[in-house]
mmCIF file with all atom_site columns, C-alpha atoms and ligand atoms in Angstrom:
data_model
loop_
_atom_site.group_PDB
_atom_site.id
_atom_site.type_symbol
_atom_site.label_atom_id
_atom_site.label_alt_id
_atom_site.label_comp_id
_atom_site.label_asym_id
_atom_site.label_entity_id
_atom_site.label_seq_id
_atom_site.pdbx_PDB_ins_code
_atom_site.Cartn_x
_atom_site.Cartn_y
_atom_site.Cartn_z
_atom_site.occupancy
_atom_site.B_iso_or_equiv
_atom_site.pdbx_formal_charge
_atom_site.auth_seq_id
_atom_site.auth_comp_id
_atom_site.auth_asym_id
_atom_site.auth_atom_id
_atom_site.pdbx_PDB_model_num
ATOM   1   C  CA  . MET A 1 1   ? 113.992 111.339 86.664  1.00 90.00 ? 16  MET A CA  1
ATOM   2   C  CA  . ARG A 1 2   ? 114.726 113.349 89.759  1.00 95.00 ? 17  ARG A CA  1
ATOM   3   C  CA  . VAL A 1 3   ? 116.628 112.116 92.813  1.00 97.00 ? 18  VAL A CA  1
ATOM   4   C  CA  . LEU A 1 4   ? 116.974 113.823 96.204  1.00 98.00 ? 19  LEU A CA  1
ATOM   5   C  CA  . ILE A 1 5   ? 120.348 113.246 97.881  1.00 98.00 ? 20  ILE A CA  1
ATOM   6   C  CA  . CYS A 1 6   ? 120.359 113.718 101.684 1.00 98.00 ? 21  CYS A CA  1
ATOM   7   C  CA  . GLU A 1 7   ? 123.968 113.465 102.831 1.00 98.00 ? 22  GLU A CA  1
ATOM   8   C  CA  . ASP A 1 8   ? 125.945 115.737 105.160 1.00 97.00 ? 23  ASP A CA  1
ATOM   9   C  CA  . GLU A 1 9   ? 129.396 114.635 103.987 1.00 97.00 ? 24  GLU A CA  1
ATOM   10  C  CA  . ARG A 1 10  ? 129.795 117.045 101.105 1.00 97.00 ? 25  ARG A CA  1
ATOM   11  C  CA  . ARG A 1 11  ? 132.395 115.047 99.214  1.00 97.00 ? 26  ARG A CA  1
ATOM   12  C  CA  . ILE A 1 12  ? 130.222 111.914 99.227  1.00 97.00 ? 27  ILE A CA  1
ATOM   13  C  CA  . ALA A 1 13  ? 127.144 113.966 98.271  1.00 98.00 ? 28  ALA A CA  1
ATOM   14  C  CA  . ALA A 1 14  ? 129.023 115.541 95.345  1.00 97.00 ? 29  ALA A CA  1
ATOM   15  C  CA  . ASN A 1 15  ? 130.298 112.153 94.148  1.00 97.00 ? 30  ASN A CA  1
ATOM   16  C  CA  . ILE A 1 16  ? 126.791 110.692 94.241  1.00 98.00 ? 31  ILE A CA  1
ATOM   17  C  CA  . ALA A 1 17  ? 125.355 113.710 92.397  1.00 97.00 ? 32  ALA A CA  1
ATOM   18  C  CA  . GLU A 1 18  ? 127.994 113.513 89.683  1.00 96.00 ? 33  GLU A CA  1
ATOM   19  C  CA  . ALA A 1 19  ? 127.498 109.772 89.140  1.00 96.00 ? 34  ALA A CA  1
ATOM   20  C  CA  . LEU A 1 20  ? 123.700 110.094 89.046  1.00 96.00 ? 35  LEU A CA  1
ATOM   21  C  CA  . GLU A 1 21  ? 123.905 112.974 86.582  1.00 94.00 ? 36  GLU A CA  1
ATOM   22  C  CA  . ASN A 1 22  ? 126.211 110.916 84.366  1.00 92.00 ? 37  ASN A CA  1
ATOM   23  C  CA  . ALA A 1 23  ? 123.585 108.172 84.518  1.00 92.00 ? 38  ALA A CA  1
ATOM   24  C  CA  . GLY A 1 24  ? 120.974 110.640 83.211  1.00 90.00 ? 39  GLY A CA  1
ATOM   25  C  CA  . TYR A 1 25  ? 119.308 111.798 86.431  1.00 95.00 ? 40  TYR A CA  1
ATOM   26  C  CA  . VAL A 1 26  ? 118.527 115.258 87.712  1.00 95.00 ? 41  VAL A CA  1
ATOM   27  C  CA  . THR A 1 27  ? 119.657 115.664 91.334  1.00 96.00 ? 42  THR A CA  1
ATOM   28  C  CA  . GLU A 1 28  ? 118.960 117.915 94.302  1.00 97.00 ? 43  GLU A CA  1
ATOM   29  C  CA  . THR A 1 29  ? 121.173 117.790 97.395  1.00 97.00 ? 44  THR A CA  1
ATOM   30  C  CA  . VAL A 1 30  ? 120.501 118.690 101.037 1.00 98.00 ? 45  VAL A CA  1
ATOM   31  C  CA  . HIS A 1 31  ? 122.980 118.409 103.916 1.00 98.00 ? 46  HIS A CA  1
ATOM   32  C  CA  . ASP A 1 32  ? 120.798 118.153 107.021 1.00 98.00 ? 47  ASP A CA  1
ATOM   33  C  CA  . GLY A 1 33  ? 117.742 116.251 108.220 1.00 98.00 ? 48  GLY A CA  1
ATOM   34  C  CA  . GLU A 1 34  ? 115.346 119.180 108.500 1.00 97.00 ? 49  GLU A CA  1
ATOM   35  C  CA  . SER A 1 35  ? 115.939 120.293 104.901 1.00 98.00 ? 50  SER A CA  1
ATOM   36  C  CA  . ALA A 1 36  ? 115.697 116.651 103.816 1.00 98.00 ? 51  ALA A CA  1
ATOM   37  C  CA  . TRP A 1 37  ? 112.341 116.250 105.502 1.00 97.00 ? 52  TRP A CA  1
ATOM   38  C  CA  . PHE A 1 38  ? 110.990 119.502 104.042 1.00 96.00 ? 53  PHE A CA  1
ATOM   39  C  CA  . ARG A 1 39  ? 112.138 118.889 100.449 1.00 96.00 ? 54  ARG A CA  1
ATOM   40  C  CA  . GLY A 1 40  ? 111.059 115.246 100.466 1.00 96.00 ? 55  GLY A CA  1
ATOM   41  C  CA  . GLU A 1 41  ? 107.613 116.096 101.739 1.00 94.00 ? 56  GLU A CA  1
ATOM   42  C  CA  . THR A 1 42  ? 106.882 119.134 99.568  1.00 92.00 ? 57  THR A CA  1
ATOM   43  C  CA  . GLU A 1 43  ? 108.444 118.120 96.239  1.00 93.00 ? 58  GLU A CA  1
ATOM   44  C  CA  . GLU A 1 44  ? 108.122 115.228 93.812  1.00 90.00 ? 59  GLU A CA  1
ATOM   45  C  CA  . PHE A 1 45  ? 111.120 112.915 93.471  1.00 94.00 ? 60  PHE A CA  1
ATOM   46  C  CA  . ASP A 1 46  ? 111.465 109.571 91.716  1.00 94.00 ? 61  ASP A CA  1
ATOM   47  C  CA  . ALA A 1 47  ? 113.808 108.281 94.424  1.00 97.00 ? 62  ALA A CA  1
ATOM   48  C  CA  . ILE A 1 48  ? 115.535 109.517 97.583  1.00 98.00 ? 63  ILE A CA  1
ATOM   49  C  CA  . ILE A 1 49  ? 118.989 108.629 98.909  1.00 98.00 ? 64  ILE A CA  1
ATOM   50  C  CA  . LEU A 1 50  ? 118.975 109.149 102.675 1.00 98.00 ? 65  LEU A CA  1
ATOM   51  C  CA  . ASP A 1 51  ? 122.019 109.022 104.931 1.00 97.00 ? 66  ASP A CA  1
ATOM   52  C  CA  . LEU A 1 52  ? 120.812 107.903 108.365 1.00 95.00 ? 67  LEU A CA  1
ATOM   53  C  CA  . GLY A 1 53  ? 123.495 109.922 110.179 1.00 94.00 ? 68  GLY A CA  1
ATOM   54  C  CA  . LEU A 1 54  ? 122.302 113.475 109.456 1.00 96.00 ? 69  LEU A CA  1
ATOM   55  C  CA  . PRO A 1 55  ? 122.628 116.604 111.633 1.00 97.00 ? 70  PRO A CA  1
ATOM   56  C  CA  . ARG A 1 56  ? 119.635 118.601 113.013 1.00 97.00 ? 71  ARG A CA  1
ATOM   57  C  CA  . LEU A 1 57  ? 117.191 115.712 112.489 1.00 97.00 ? 72  LEU A CA  1
ATOM   58  C  CA  . ASP A 1 58  ? 118.494 112.156 112.220 1.00 96.00 ? 73  ASP A CA  1
ATOM   59  C  CA  . GLY A 1 59  ? 117.737 110.134 109.090 1.00 96.00 ? 74  GLY A CA  1
ATOM   60  C  CA  . LEU A 1 60  ? 115.562 107.591 110.844 1.00 95.00 ? 75  LEU A CA  1
ATOM   61  C  CA  . SER A 1 61  ? 113.258 110.334 112.161 1.00 96.00 ? 76  SER A CA  1
ATOM   62  C  CA  . VAL A 1 62  ? 113.129 111.904 108.695 1.00 97.00 ? 77  VAL A CA  1
ATOM   63  C  CA  . LEU A 1 63  ? 112.153 108.535 107.223 1.00 96.00 ? 78  LEU A CA  1
ATOM   64  C  CA  . ARG A 1 64  ? 109.395 107.974 109.818 1.00 95.00 ? 79  ARG A CA  1
ATOM   65  C  CA  . LYS A 1 65  ? 107.993 111.455 109.294 1.00 95.00 ? 80  LYS A CA  1
ATOM   66  C  CA  . TRP A 1 66  ? 107.875 111.000 105.525 1.00 95.00 ? 81  TRP A CA  1
ATOM   67  C  CA  . ARG A 1 67  ? 106.132 107.663 105.707 1.00 93.00 ? 82  ARG A CA  1
ATOM   68  C  CA  . ALA A 1 68  ? 103.703 108.989 108.351 1.00 92.00 ? 83  ALA A CA  1
ATOM   69  C  CA  . ALA A 1 69  ? 102.902 111.807 105.911 1.00 91.00 ? 84  ALA A CA  1
ATOM   70  C  CA  . ALA A 1 70  ? 102.272 109.203 103.163 1.00 90.00 ? 85  ALA A CA  1
ATOM   71  C  CA  . VAL A 1 71  ? 105.363 110.103 101.109 1.00 92.00 ? 86  VAL A CA  1
ATOM   72  C  CA  . ALA A 1 72  ? 105.585 106.970 98.941  1.00 90.00 ? 87  ALA A CA  1
ATOM   73  C  CA  . THR A 1 73  ? 108.842 107.768 97.094  1.00 94.00 ? 88  THR A CA  1
ATOM   74  C  CA  . PRO A 1 74  ? 111.267 104.820 96.949  1.00 95.00 ? 89  PRO A CA  1
ATOM   75  C  CA  . ILE A 1 75  ? 114.062 105.368 99.475  1.00 97.00 ? 90  ILE A CA  1
ATOM   76  C  CA  . LEU A 1 76  ? 117.568 103.955 99.663  1.00 97.00 ? 91  LEU A CA  1
ATOM   77  C  CA  . THR A 1 77  ? 119.261 104.511 103.025 1.00 97.00 ? 92  THR A CA  1
ATOM   78  C  CA  . LEU A 1 78  ? 123.003 104.846 103.611 1.00 96.00 ? 93  LEU A CA  1
ATOM   79  C  CA  . THR A 1 79  ? 124.288 103.438 106.879 1.00 92.00 ? 94  THR A CA  1
ATOM   80  C  CA  . ALA A 1 80  ? 127.629 103.273 108.620 1.00 87.00 ? 95  ALA A CA  1
ATOM   81  C  CA  . ARG A 1 81  ? 129.455 99.953  108.803 1.00 78.00 ? 96  ARG A CA  1
ATOM   82  C  CA  . GLY A 1 82  ? 128.641 97.753  111.772 1.00 77.00 ? 97  GLY A CA  1
ATOM   83  C  CA  . THR A 1 83  ? 125.300 99.351  112.575 1.00 81.00 ? 98  THR A CA  1
ATOM   84  C  CA  . TRP A 1 84  ? 122.985 96.468  111.750 1.00 86.00 ? 99  TRP A CA  1
ATOM   85  C  CA  . MET A 1 85  ? 120.341 97.656  114.240 1.00 88.00 ? 100 MET A CA  1
ATOM   86  C  CA  . GLU A 1 86  ? 120.099 100.929 112.336 1.00 88.00 ? 101 GLU A CA  1
ATOM   87  C  CA  . ARG A 1 87  ? 119.585 99.052  109.070 1.00 87.00 ? 102 ARG A CA  1
ATOM   88  C  CA  . VAL A 1 88  ? 116.811 96.951  110.607 1.00 90.00 ? 103 VAL A CA  1
ATOM   89  C  CA  . GLU A 1 89  ? 115.136 100.054 112.034 1.00 92.00 ? 104 GLU A CA  1
ATOM   90  C  CA  . GLY A 1 90  ? 115.477 101.733 108.653 1.00 91.00 ? 105 GLY A CA  1
ATOM   91  C  CA  . ILE A 1 91  ? 113.741 98.892  106.867 1.00 90.00 ? 106 ILE A CA  1
ATOM   92  C  CA  . ASP A 1 92  ? 111.024 98.807  109.541 1.00 91.00 ? 107 ASP A CA  1
ATOM   93  C  CA  . ALA A 1 93  ? 110.533 102.536 109.101 1.00 93.00 ? 108 ALA A CA  1
ATOM   94  C  CA  . GLY A 1 94  ? 109.923 102.146 105.358 1.00 93.00 ? 109 GLY A CA  1
ATOM   95  C  CA  . SER A 1 95  ? 113.293 102.152 103.626 1.00 95.00 ? 110 SER A CA  1
ATOM   96  C  CA  . ASP A 1 96  ? 113.165 100.120 100.391 1.00 94.00 ? 111 ASP A CA  1
ATOM   97  C  CA  . ASP A 1 97  ? 116.849 99.320  100.175 1.00 95.00 ? 112 ASP A CA  1
ATOM   98  C  CA  . TYR A 1 98  ? 120.112 100.197 101.913 1.00 94.00 ? 113 TYR A CA  1
ATOM   99  C  CA  . LEU A 1 99  ? 123.832 100.422 101.283 1.00 95.00 ? 114 LEU A CA  1
ATOM   100 C  CA  . THR A 1 100 ? 126.581 100.309 103.888 1.00 94.00 ? 115 THR A CA  1
ATOM   101 C  CA  . LYS A 1 101 ? 129.391 102.876 103.716 1.00 93.00 ? 116 LYS A CA  1
ATOM   102 C  CA  . PRO A 1 102 ? 131.870 102.731 102.139 1.00 93.00 ? 117 PRO A CA  1
ATOM   103 C  CA  . PHE A 1 103 ? 130.196 101.586 98.928  1.00 95.00 ? 118 PHE A CA  1
ATOM   104 C  CA  . GLN A 1 104 ? 131.033 101.474 95.235  1.00 96.00 ? 119 GLN A CA  1
ATOM   105 C  CA  . ILE A 1 105 ? 129.279 104.259 93.375  1.00 96.00 ? 120 ILE A CA  1
ATOM   106 C  CA  . GLU A 1 106 ? 128.378 101.817 90.551  1.00 96.00 ? 121 GLU A CA  1
ATOM   107 C  CA  . GLU A 1 107 ? 126.423 99.710  93.039  1.00 97.00 ? 122 GLU A CA  1
ATOM   108 C  CA  . LEU A 1 108 ? 124.523 102.745 94.273  1.00 97.00 ? 123 LEU A CA  1
ATOM   109 C  CA  . ILE A 1 109 ? 123.554 103.680 90.701  1.00 96.00 ? 124 ILE A CA  1
ATOM   110 C  CA  . ALA A 1 110 ? 122.467 100.106 89.924  1.00 95.00 ? 125 ALA A CA  1
ATOM   111 C  CA  . ARG A 1 111 ? 120.315 100.002 93.068  1.00 96.00 ? 126 ARG A CA  1
ATOM   112 C  CA  . ILE A 1 112 ? 118.690 103.372 92.332  1.00 96.00 ? 127 ILE A CA  1
ATOM   113 C  CA  . ASN A 1 113 ? 117.948 102.240 88.766  1.00 93.00 ? 128 ASN A CA  1
ATOM   114 C  CA  . ALA A 1 114 ? 116.396 99.054  90.137  1.00 93.00 ? 129 ALA A CA  1
ATOM   115 C  CA  . LEU A 1 115 ? 114.331 100.866 92.775  1.00 93.00 ? 130 LEU A CA  1
ATOM   116 C  CA  . ILE A 1 116 ? 112.837 103.278 90.267  1.00 91.00 ? 131 ILE A CA  1
ATOM   117 C  CA  . ARG A 1 117 ? 112.219 100.463 87.808  1.00 88.00 ? 132 ARG A CA  1
ATOM   118 C  CA  . ARG A 1 118 ? 110.411 98.288  90.328  1.00 86.00 ? 133 ARG A CA  1
ATOM   119 C  CA  . CYS A 1 119 ? 108.384 101.206 91.553  1.00 82.00 ? 134 CYS A CA  1
ATOM   120 C  CA  . GLY A 1 120 ? 107.156 101.854 88.015  1.00 78.00 ? 135 GLY A CA  1
ATOM   121 C  CA  . GLY A 1 121 ? 106.373 98.163  87.514  1.00 74.00 ? 136 GLY A CA  1
ATOM   122 C  CA  . HIS A 1 122 ? 109.200 97.720  85.010  1.00 77.00 ? 137 HIS A CA  1
ATOM   123 C  CA  . LEU A 1 123 ? 111.181 94.520  85.420  1.00 73.00 ? 138 LEU A CA  1
ATOM   124 C  CA  . THR A 1 124 ? 114.217 95.104  83.211  1.00 78.00 ? 139 THR A CA  1
ATOM   125 C  CA  . THR A 1 125 ? 116.547 97.944  82.213  1.00 78.00 ? 140 THR A CA  1
ATOM   126 C  CA  . ALA A 1 126 ? 114.597 98.392  78.958  1.00 85.00 ? 141 ALA A CA  1
ATOM   127 C  CA  . LEU A 1 127 ? 111.464 100.542 78.744  1.00 88.00 ? 142 LEU A CA  1
ATOM   128 C  CA  . THR A 1 128 ? 109.228 99.352  75.926  1.00 88.00 ? 143 THR A CA  1
ATOM   129 C  CA  . VAL A 1 129 ? 106.174 100.942 74.356  1.00 89.00 ? 144 VAL A CA  1
ATOM   130 C  CA  . GLY A 1 130 ? 105.045 99.469  71.059  1.00 88.00 ? 145 GLY A CA  1
ATOM   131 C  CA  . ASP A 1 131 ? 108.047 99.287  68.726  1.00 89.00 ? 146 ASP A CA  1
ATOM   132 C  CA  . MET A 1 132 ? 110.059 101.768 70.785  1.00 92.00 ? 147 MET A CA  1
ATOM   133 C  CA  . VAL A 1 133 ? 112.583 100.338 73.250  1.00 92.00 ? 148 VAL A CA  1
ATOM   134 C  CA  . LEU A 1 134 ? 114.700 102.600 75.446  1.00 92.00 ? 149 LEU A CA  1
ATOM   135 C  CA  . ASP A 1 135 ? 117.853 101.041 76.844  1.00 88.00 ? 150 ASP A CA  1
ATOM   136 C  CA  . THR A 1 136 ? 118.287 102.930 80.125  1.00 84.00 ? 151 THR A CA  1
ATOM   137 C  CA  . ARG A 1 137 ? 121.824 101.621 80.608  1.00 80.00 ? 152 ARG A CA  1
ATOM   138 C  CA  . ARG A 1 138 ? 123.204 102.471 77.170  1.00 82.00 ? 153 ARG A CA  1
ATOM   139 C  CA  . LYS A 1 139 ? 120.976 105.551 76.861  1.00 85.00 ? 154 LYS A CA  1
ATOM   140 C  CA  . THR A 1 140 ? 119.921 104.670 73.334  1.00 87.00 ? 155 THR A CA  1
ATOM   141 C  CA  . VAL A 1 141 ? 116.510 104.047 71.841  1.00 92.00 ? 156 VAL A CA  1
ATOM   142 C  CA  . HIS A 1 142 ? 115.579 101.399 69.320  1.00 92.00 ? 157 HIS A CA  1
ATOM   143 C  CA  . VAL A 1 143 ? 112.692 102.461 67.098  1.00 92.00 ? 158 VAL A CA  1
ATOM   144 C  CA  . ASP A 1 144 ? 111.076 100.308 64.454  1.00 86.00 ? 159 ASP A CA  1
ATOM   145 C  CA  . GLY A 1 145 ? 114.265 98.292  63.998  1.00 84.00 ? 160 GLY A CA  1
ATOM   146 C  CA  . ARG A 1 146 ? 116.814 101.140 63.982  1.00 91.00 ? 161 ARG A CA  1
ATOM   147 C  CA  . ASN A 1 147 ? 119.066 102.530 66.715  1.00 91.00 ? 162 ASN A CA  1
ATOM   148 C  CA  . VAL A 1 148 ? 118.731 106.219 67.507  1.00 92.00 ? 163 VAL A CA  1
ATOM   149 C  CA  . GLU A 1 149 ? 121.279 108.232 69.480  1.00 91.00 ? 164 GLU A CA  1
ATOM   150 C  CA  . LEU A 1 150 ? 119.887 110.668 72.039  1.00 91.00 ? 165 LEU A CA  1
ATOM   151 C  CA  . SER A 1 151 ? 121.308 113.790 73.674  1.00 91.00 ? 166 SER A CA  1
ATOM   152 C  CA  . VAL A 1 152 ? 121.330 113.915 77.492  1.00 89.00 ? 167 VAL A CA  1
ATOM   153 C  CA  . LEU A 1 153 ? 118.161 116.025 77.641  1.00 92.00 ? 168 LEU A CA  1
ATOM   154 C  CA  . GLU A 1 154 ? 116.371 113.978 74.987  1.00 94.00 ? 169 GLU A CA  1
ATOM   155 C  CA  . PHE A 1 155 ? 117.173 110.819 76.935  1.00 93.00 ? 170 PHE A CA  1
ATOM   156 C  CA  . ARG A 1 156 ? 115.886 112.256 80.216  1.00 92.00 ? 171 ARG A CA  1
ATOM   157 C  CA  . LEU A 1 157 ? 112.675 113.416 78.590  1.00 94.00 ? 172 LEU A CA  1
ATOM   158 C  CA  . LEU A 1 158 ? 111.974 110.198 76.716  1.00 95.00 ? 173 LEU A CA  1
ATOM   159 C  CA  . ARG A 1 159 ? 112.762 108.074 79.765  1.00 93.00 ? 174 ARG A CA  1
ATOM   160 C  CA  . TYR A 1 160 ? 110.334 110.049 81.886  1.00 94.00 ? 175 TYR A CA  1
ATOM   161 C  CA  . LEU A 1 161 ? 107.572 109.744 79.273  1.00 94.00 ? 176 LEU A CA  1
ATOM   162 C  CA  . LEU A 1 162 ? 108.183 106.015 78.794  1.00 93.00 ? 177 LEU A CA  1
ATOM   163 C  CA  . HIS A 1 163 ? 108.351 105.394 82.538  1.00 91.00 ? 178 HIS A CA  1
ATOM   164 C  CA  . HIS A 1 164 ? 104.912 107.002 82.776  1.00 91.00 ? 179 HIS A CA  1
ATOM   165 C  CA  . ALA A 1 165 ? 103.606 105.547 79.498  1.00 91.00 ? 180 ALA A CA  1
ATOM   166 C  CA  . GLY A 1 166 ? 99.857  105.936 79.134  1.00 90.00 ? 181 GLY A CA  1
ATOM   167 C  CA  . ARG A 1 167 ? 99.695  108.933 81.449  1.00 91.00 ? 182 ARG A CA  1
ATOM   168 C  CA  . VAL A 1 168 ? 99.567  112.541 80.256  1.00 92.00 ? 183 VAL A CA  1
ATOM   169 C  CA  . VAL A 1 169 ? 102.654 114.315 81.591  1.00 94.00 ? 184 VAL A CA  1
ATOM   170 C  CA  . LEU A 1 170 ? 102.371 118.093 81.878  1.00 92.00 ? 185 LEU A CA  1
ATOM   171 C  CA  . GLN A 1 171 ? 105.084 120.500 80.726  1.00 90.00 ? 186 GLN A CA  1
ATOM   172 C  CA  . GLY A 1 172 ? 105.778 121.801 84.230  1.00 88.00 ? 187 GLY A CA  1
ATOM   173 C  CA  . GLU A 1 173 ? 106.394 118.277 85.489  1.00 90.00 ? 188 GLU A CA  1
ATOM   174 C  CA  . LEU A 1 174 ? 108.749 117.590 82.584  1.00 91.00 ? 189 LEU A CA  1
ATOM   175 C  CA  . ILE A 1 175 ? 110.730 120.764 83.299  1.00 90.00 ? 190 ILE A CA  1
ATOM   176 C  CA  . GLU A 1 176 ? 111.253 119.614 86.895  1.00 88.00 ? 191 GLU A CA  1
ATOM   177 C  CA  . HIS A 1 177 ? 112.326 116.114 85.959  1.00 89.00 ? 192 HIS A CA  1
ATOM   178 C  CA  . VAL A 1 178 ? 114.467 117.013 82.952  1.00 90.00 ? 193 VAL A CA  1
ATOM   179 C  CA  . TYR A 1 179 ? 116.191 120.222 84.058  1.00 88.00 ? 194 TYR A CA  1
ATOM   180 C  CA  . GLY A 1 180 ? 116.284 120.341 87.861  1.00 77.00 ? 195 GLY A CA  1
ATOM   181 C  CA  . SER A 1 181 ? 115.850 123.552 89.835  1.00 70.00 ? 196 SER A CA  1
ATOM   182 C  CA  . ASP A 1 182 ? 119.372 124.938 89.417  1.00 68.00 ? 197 ASP A CA  1
ATOM   183 C  CA  . ARG A 1 183 ? 118.960 125.601 85.710  1.00 72.00 ? 198 ARG A CA  1
ATOM   184 C  CA  . GLU A 1 184 ? 115.996 127.694 84.618  1.00 76.00 ? 199 GLU A CA  1
ATOM   185 C  CA  . PRO A 1 185 ? 115.216 126.633 81.030  1.00 82.00 ? 200 PRO A CA  1
ATOM   186 C  CA  . GLU A 1 186 ? 113.768 128.885 78.316  1.00 82.00 ? 201 GLU A CA  1
ATOM   187 C  CA  . SER A 1 187 ? 109.965 129.019 78.353  1.00 79.00 ? 202 SER A CA  1
ATOM   188 C  CA  . ASN A 1 188 ? 109.658 126.917 75.188  1.00 88.00 ? 203 ASN A CA  1
ATOM   189 C  CA  . ALA A 1 189 ? 112.489 124.506 76.077  1.00 90.00 ? 204 ALA A CA  1
ATOM   190 C  CA  . ILE A 1 190 ? 110.269 121.438 76.463  1.00 91.00 ? 205 ILE A CA  1
ATOM   191 C  CA  . GLU A 1 191 ? 108.390 122.137 73.231  1.00 92.00 ? 206 GLU A CA  1
ATOM   192 C  CA  . ALA A 1 192 ? 111.699 122.494 71.380  1.00 94.00 ? 207 ALA A CA  1
ATOM   193 C  CA  . LEU A 1 193 ? 112.983 119.279 72.925  1.00 94.00 ? 208 LEU A CA  1
ATOM   194 C  CA  . ILE A 1 194 ? 109.802 117.441 71.935  1.00 95.00 ? 209 ILE A CA  1
ATOM   195 C  CA  . VAL A 1 195 ? 110.217 118.655 68.338  1.00 95.00 ? 210 VAL A CA  1
ATOM   196 C  CA  . ARG A 1 196 ? 113.781 117.285 68.228  1.00 95.00 ? 211 ARG A CA  1
ATOM   197 C  CA  . LEU A 1 197 ? 112.750 114.014 69.833  1.00 95.00 ? 212 LEU A CA  1
ATOM   198 C  CA  . ARG A 1 198 ? 109.816 113.553 67.451  1.00 95.00 ? 213 ARG A CA  1
ATOM   199 C  CA  . ARG A 1 199 ? 112.169 114.066 64.513  1.00 95.00 ? 214 ARG A CA  1
ATOM   200 C  CA  . LYS A 1 200 ? 114.263 111.177 65.833  1.00 94.00 ? 215 LYS A CA  1
ATOM   201 C  CA  . VAL A 1 201 ? 111.592 108.685 66.924  1.00 94.00 ? 216 VAL A CA  1
ATOM   202 C  CA  . GLY A 1 202 ? 108.674 109.667 64.682  1.00 93.00 ? 217 GLY A CA  1
ATOM   203 C  CA  . VAL A 1 203 ? 105.994 112.324 65.270  1.00 92.00 ? 218 VAL A CA  1
ATOM   204 C  CA  . GLU A 1 204 ? 103.230 109.799 65.894  1.00 91.00 ? 219 GLU A CA  1
ATOM   205 C  CA  . ARG A 1 205 ? 105.011 108.236 68.882  1.00 93.00 ? 220 ARG A CA  1
ATOM   206 C  CA  . ILE A 1 206 ? 104.655 111.244 71.179  1.00 94.00 ? 221 ILE A CA  1
ATOM   207 C  CA  . ALA A 1 207 ? 101.148 112.699 71.320  1.00 93.00 ? 222 ALA A CA  1
ATOM   208 C  CA  . THR A 1 208 ? 100.234 116.193 72.527  1.00 92.00 ? 223 THR A CA  1
ATOM   209 C  CA  . LYS A 1 209 ? 97.305  116.339 74.926  1.00 88.00 ? 224 LYS A CA  1
ATOM   210 C  CA  . ARG A 1 210 ? 95.228  119.336 75.940  1.00 77.00 ? 225 ARG A CA  1
ATOM   211 C  CA  . GLY A 1 211 ? 97.887  121.645 74.553  1.00 69.00 ? 226 GLY A CA  1
ATOM   212 C  CA  . HIS A 1 212 ? 100.211 121.410 77.555  1.00 80.00 ? 227 HIS A CA  1
ATOM   213 C  CA  . GLY A 1 213 ? 100.906 117.741 78.108  1.00 92.00 ? 228 GLY A CA  1
ATOM   214 C  CA  . TYR A 1 214 ? 102.456 114.809 76.301  1.00 95.00 ? 229 TYR A CA  1
ATOM   215 C  CA  . VAL A 1 215 ? 101.822 111.110 76.304  1.00 93.00 ? 230 VAL A CA  1
ATOM   216 C  CA  . VAL A 1 216 ? 103.587 108.059 74.948  1.00 93.00 ? 231 VAL A CA  1
ATOM   217 C  CA  . GLY A 1 217 ? 101.408 105.014 74.352  1.00 87.00 ? 232 GLY A CA  1
ATOM   218 C  CA  . GLU A 1 218 ? 97.645  104.976 74.830  1.00 77.00 ? 233 GLU A CA  1
ATOM   219 C  CA  . ALA A 1 219 ? 96.392  107.542 77.348  1.00 62.00 ? 234 ALA A CA  1
ATOM   220 C  CA  . ALA A 1 220 ? 94.315  105.902 80.066  1.00 53.00 ? 235 ALA A CA  1
HETATM 221 CA CA1 . LIG B 2 .   ? 126.435 111.331 107.861 1.00 90.26 ? 304 LIG B CA1 1
#
């Protein structure tokens, strides 16, 4: 799962990135509105955190431009205290949720988890396919009655596949959502990760499709 952080206060941006990465997300950070608009429109993210007070292009304009360009990514806006008009305008412009600064980082993580969950039609913190249940809070998976521990990368990969259960996910897409753009993985990294994951959860639970994609659950 990949989250774009648009925040010009570098300390806040770094704190958010660290907390999201600890929660198993891949993050990308931009510090001004023009970069935010460009990255959000040209790349795939599972959620976007958008500070409304951004330099070069204000957050509200960024939000309107994205929605006008049919960017459907769930968006959580960050607003300054006492600016209720801005919050209302943000919601009108297509923001799905907001947080007022200063906020507790735990609340931000919980809201991002919830946004992504709702967007994928999942109602709880568990992702279930057949007898496989991934606990996205504890980062463990329960398979056929036993608990299996996962590494950070294995968790990210399995969560992405389960979130998109029934859809064939291509290798390139997995690389983006598991590794992020700052770390260039080895060419066979995803295949190797799939091998390790299959050893843990059972080969039959992750199918290979058309040689380059993977699917969990029945492919539509
Ligand atoms: Ca700001």
